[in-house]
Tab-separated table of C-alpha atoms and ligand atoms in Angstrom:
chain	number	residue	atom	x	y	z
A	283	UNK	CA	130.152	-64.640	89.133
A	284	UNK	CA	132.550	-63.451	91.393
A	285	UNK	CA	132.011	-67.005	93.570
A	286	UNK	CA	133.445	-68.480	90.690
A	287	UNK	CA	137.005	-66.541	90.349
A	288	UNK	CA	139.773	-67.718	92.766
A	289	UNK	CA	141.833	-65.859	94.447
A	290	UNK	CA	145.122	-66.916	92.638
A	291	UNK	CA	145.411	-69.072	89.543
A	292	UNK	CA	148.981	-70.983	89.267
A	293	UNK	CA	150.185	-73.466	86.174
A	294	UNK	CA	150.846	-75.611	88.984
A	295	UNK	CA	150.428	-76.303	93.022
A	296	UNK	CA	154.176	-76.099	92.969
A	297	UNK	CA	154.115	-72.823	92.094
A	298	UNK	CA	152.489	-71.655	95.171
A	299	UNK	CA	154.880	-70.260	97.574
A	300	UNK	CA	155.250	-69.220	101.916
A	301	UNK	CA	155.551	-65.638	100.525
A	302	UNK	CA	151.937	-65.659	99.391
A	303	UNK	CA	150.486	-67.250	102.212
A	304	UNK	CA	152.192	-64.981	104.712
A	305	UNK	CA	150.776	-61.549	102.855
A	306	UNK	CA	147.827	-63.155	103.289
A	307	UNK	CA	147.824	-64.034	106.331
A	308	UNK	CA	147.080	-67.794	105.527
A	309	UNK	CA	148.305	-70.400	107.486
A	310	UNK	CA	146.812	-73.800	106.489
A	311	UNK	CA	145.604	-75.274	103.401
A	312	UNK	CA	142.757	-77.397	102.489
A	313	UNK	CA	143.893	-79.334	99.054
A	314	UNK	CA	142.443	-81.196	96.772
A	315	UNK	CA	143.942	-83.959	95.714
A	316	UNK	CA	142.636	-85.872	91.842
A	317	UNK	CA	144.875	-83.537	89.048
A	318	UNK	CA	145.856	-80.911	92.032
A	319	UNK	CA	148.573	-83.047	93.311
A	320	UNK	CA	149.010	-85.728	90.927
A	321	UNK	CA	146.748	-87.215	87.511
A	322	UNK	CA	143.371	-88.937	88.562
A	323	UNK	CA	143.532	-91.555	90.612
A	324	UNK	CA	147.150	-91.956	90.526
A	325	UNK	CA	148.290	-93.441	93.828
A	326	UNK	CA	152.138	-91.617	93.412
A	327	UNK	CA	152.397	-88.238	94.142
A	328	UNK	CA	154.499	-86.141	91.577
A	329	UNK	CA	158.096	-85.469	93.211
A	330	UNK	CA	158.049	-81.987	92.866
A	331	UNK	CA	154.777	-82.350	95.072
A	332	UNK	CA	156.638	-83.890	97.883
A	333	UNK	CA	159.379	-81.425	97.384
A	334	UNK	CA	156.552	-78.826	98.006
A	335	UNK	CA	154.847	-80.476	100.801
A	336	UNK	CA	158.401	-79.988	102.947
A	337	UNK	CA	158.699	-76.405	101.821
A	338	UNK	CA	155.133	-75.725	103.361
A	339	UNK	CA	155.413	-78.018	106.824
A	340	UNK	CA	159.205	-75.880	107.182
A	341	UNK	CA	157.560	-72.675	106.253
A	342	UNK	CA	154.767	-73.779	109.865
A	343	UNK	CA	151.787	-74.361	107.196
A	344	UNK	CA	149.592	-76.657	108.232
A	345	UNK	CA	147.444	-79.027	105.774
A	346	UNK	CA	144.513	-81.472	105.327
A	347	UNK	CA	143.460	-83.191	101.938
A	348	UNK	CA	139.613	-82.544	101.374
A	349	UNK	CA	138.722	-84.514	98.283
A	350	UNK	CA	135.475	-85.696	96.316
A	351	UNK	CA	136.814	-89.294	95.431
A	352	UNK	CA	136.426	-92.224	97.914
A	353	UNK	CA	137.839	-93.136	100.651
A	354	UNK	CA	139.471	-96.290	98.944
A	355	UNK	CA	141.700	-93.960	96.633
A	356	UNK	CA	141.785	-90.931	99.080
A	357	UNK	CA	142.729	-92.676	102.102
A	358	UNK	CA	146.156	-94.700	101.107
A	359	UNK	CA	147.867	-91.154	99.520
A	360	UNK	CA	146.881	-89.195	102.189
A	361	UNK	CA	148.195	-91.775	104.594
A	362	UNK	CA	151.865	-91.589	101.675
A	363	UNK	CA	151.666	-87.816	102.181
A	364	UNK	CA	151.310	-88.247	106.415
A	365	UNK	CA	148.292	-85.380	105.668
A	366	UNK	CA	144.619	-85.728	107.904
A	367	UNK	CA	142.255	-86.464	105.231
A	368	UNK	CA	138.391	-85.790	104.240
A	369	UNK	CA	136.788	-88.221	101.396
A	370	UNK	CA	133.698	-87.879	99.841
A	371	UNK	CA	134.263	-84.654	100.884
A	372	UNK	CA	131.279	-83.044	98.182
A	373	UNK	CA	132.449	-80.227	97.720
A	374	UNK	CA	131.604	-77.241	97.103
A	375	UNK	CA	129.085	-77.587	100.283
A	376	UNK	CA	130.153	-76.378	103.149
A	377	UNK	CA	129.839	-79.032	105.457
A	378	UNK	CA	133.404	-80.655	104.341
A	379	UNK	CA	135.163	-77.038	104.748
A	380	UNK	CA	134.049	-76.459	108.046
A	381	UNK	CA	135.397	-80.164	109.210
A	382	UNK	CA	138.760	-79.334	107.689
A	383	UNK	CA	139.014	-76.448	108.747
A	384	UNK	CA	138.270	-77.167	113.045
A	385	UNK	CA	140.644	-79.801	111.907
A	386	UNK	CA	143.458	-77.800	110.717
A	387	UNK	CA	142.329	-75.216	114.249
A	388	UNK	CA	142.445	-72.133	112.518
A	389	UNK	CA	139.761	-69.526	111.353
A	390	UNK	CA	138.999	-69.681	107.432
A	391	UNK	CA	140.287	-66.114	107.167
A	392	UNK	CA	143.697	-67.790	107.674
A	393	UNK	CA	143.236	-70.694	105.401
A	394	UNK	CA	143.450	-70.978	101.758
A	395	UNK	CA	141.937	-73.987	99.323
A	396	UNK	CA	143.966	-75.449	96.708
A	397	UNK	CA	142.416	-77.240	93.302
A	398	UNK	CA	141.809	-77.577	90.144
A	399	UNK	CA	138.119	-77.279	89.829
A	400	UNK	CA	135.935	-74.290	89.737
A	401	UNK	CA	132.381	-75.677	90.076
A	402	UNK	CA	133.626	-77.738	93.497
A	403	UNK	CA	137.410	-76.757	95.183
A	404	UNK	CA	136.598	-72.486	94.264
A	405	UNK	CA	132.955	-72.462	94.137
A	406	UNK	CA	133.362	-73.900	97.706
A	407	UNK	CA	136.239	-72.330	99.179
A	408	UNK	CA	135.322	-69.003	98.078
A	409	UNK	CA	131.306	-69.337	99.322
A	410	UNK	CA	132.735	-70.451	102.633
A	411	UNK	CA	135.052	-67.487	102.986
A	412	UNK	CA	138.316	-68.863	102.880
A	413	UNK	CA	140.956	-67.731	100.073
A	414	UNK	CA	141.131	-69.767	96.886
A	415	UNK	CA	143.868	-71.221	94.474
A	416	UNK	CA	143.171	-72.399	90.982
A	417	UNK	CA	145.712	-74.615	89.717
A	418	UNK	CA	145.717	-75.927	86.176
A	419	UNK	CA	144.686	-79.814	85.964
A	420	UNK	CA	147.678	-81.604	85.626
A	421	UNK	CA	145.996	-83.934	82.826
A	422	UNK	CA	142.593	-83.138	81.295
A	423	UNK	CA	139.821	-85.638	81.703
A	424	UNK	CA	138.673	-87.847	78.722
A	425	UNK	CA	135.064	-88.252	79.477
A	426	UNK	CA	132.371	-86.286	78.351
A	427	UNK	CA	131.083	-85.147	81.939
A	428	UNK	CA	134.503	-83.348	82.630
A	429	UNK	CA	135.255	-82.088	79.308
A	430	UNK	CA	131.734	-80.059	79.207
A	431	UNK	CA	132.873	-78.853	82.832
A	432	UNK	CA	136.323	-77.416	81.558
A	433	UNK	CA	134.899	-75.765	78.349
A	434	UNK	CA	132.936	-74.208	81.269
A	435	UNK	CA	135.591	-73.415	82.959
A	436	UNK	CA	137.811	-72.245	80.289
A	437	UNK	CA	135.360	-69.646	79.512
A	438	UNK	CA	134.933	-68.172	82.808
A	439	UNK	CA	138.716	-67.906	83.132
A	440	UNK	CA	138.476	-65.735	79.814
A	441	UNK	CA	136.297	-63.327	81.775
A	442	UNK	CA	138.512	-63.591	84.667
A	443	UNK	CA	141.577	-62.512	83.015
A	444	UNK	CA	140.067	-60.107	81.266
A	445	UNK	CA	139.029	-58.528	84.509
A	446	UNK	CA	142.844	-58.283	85.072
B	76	MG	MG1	140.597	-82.218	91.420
């Protein structure tokens, strides 16, 4: 179960701050990018994401979008956010961690994921030993195949914070 719990669970990606990453010792971030930062398959960042994005490349934090959507929607905001990018990424294997992370040149003790999905961006980050950051979905999903997987998810964050 313990695969499943992230490290840190924020409202928002926004939220995260240089403080946290430096008592952890984290200096990179792999992020996903559908409802982490901005809706699903919206090609516009939110501005409070680009106001973030500055306050992590001043703070020296370096970062790389590793996403499960294709390259036709991944590769255009990544390029907007000037970020080195992974599509198809299929998370939560491995395979698309490791690339990011010889890409970003640091050790995944010193790199943190970011999303908003348990059964790919924690599941993953956590199994390949990196620190993990659940953010709340910026809009919920309206078809059945995503609503099943955050009544999932809902009730494994009601075992998490009860763990608290
Ligand atoms: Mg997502």
């Amino acid at each position: 179960m313990s695969l499943l719990y992230p490290t840190l669970y924020l409202p928002s990606i926004t939220r995260l701050q240089p403080k946290q990453l430096e008592r952890w010792g984290v200096r990179g971030l792999i992020l996903d990018v559908d409802n982490t930062l901005t809706t699903h398959d919206n090609p516009q960042p939110h501005p409070e994401v680009l106001l973030w994005l500055e306050q992590m490349r001043s703070a020296g934090i370096s970062m790389m979008i590793l996403s499960n959507n294709h390259p036709p929607r991944v590769e255009p905001f990544a390029e907007l956010l000037e970020l080195p990018f992974t599509a198809d990424a299929a998370k939560p294997l491995p395979k698309g961690f490791r690339r990011a992370a010889a890409r970003l040149g640091l050790p995944r003790e010193q790199i943190a994921v970011v999303g908003d999905q348990i059964f790919t961006d924690i599941l993953g980050g956590n199994f390949f030993g990196a620190k993990t950051v659940l953010v709340e979905p910026i809009q919920l999903e309206a078809t059945w195949f995503f609503r099943v997987k955050r009544r999932l998810e809902r009730s494994i964050l009601r075992n998490y914070n009860r763990r608290s």
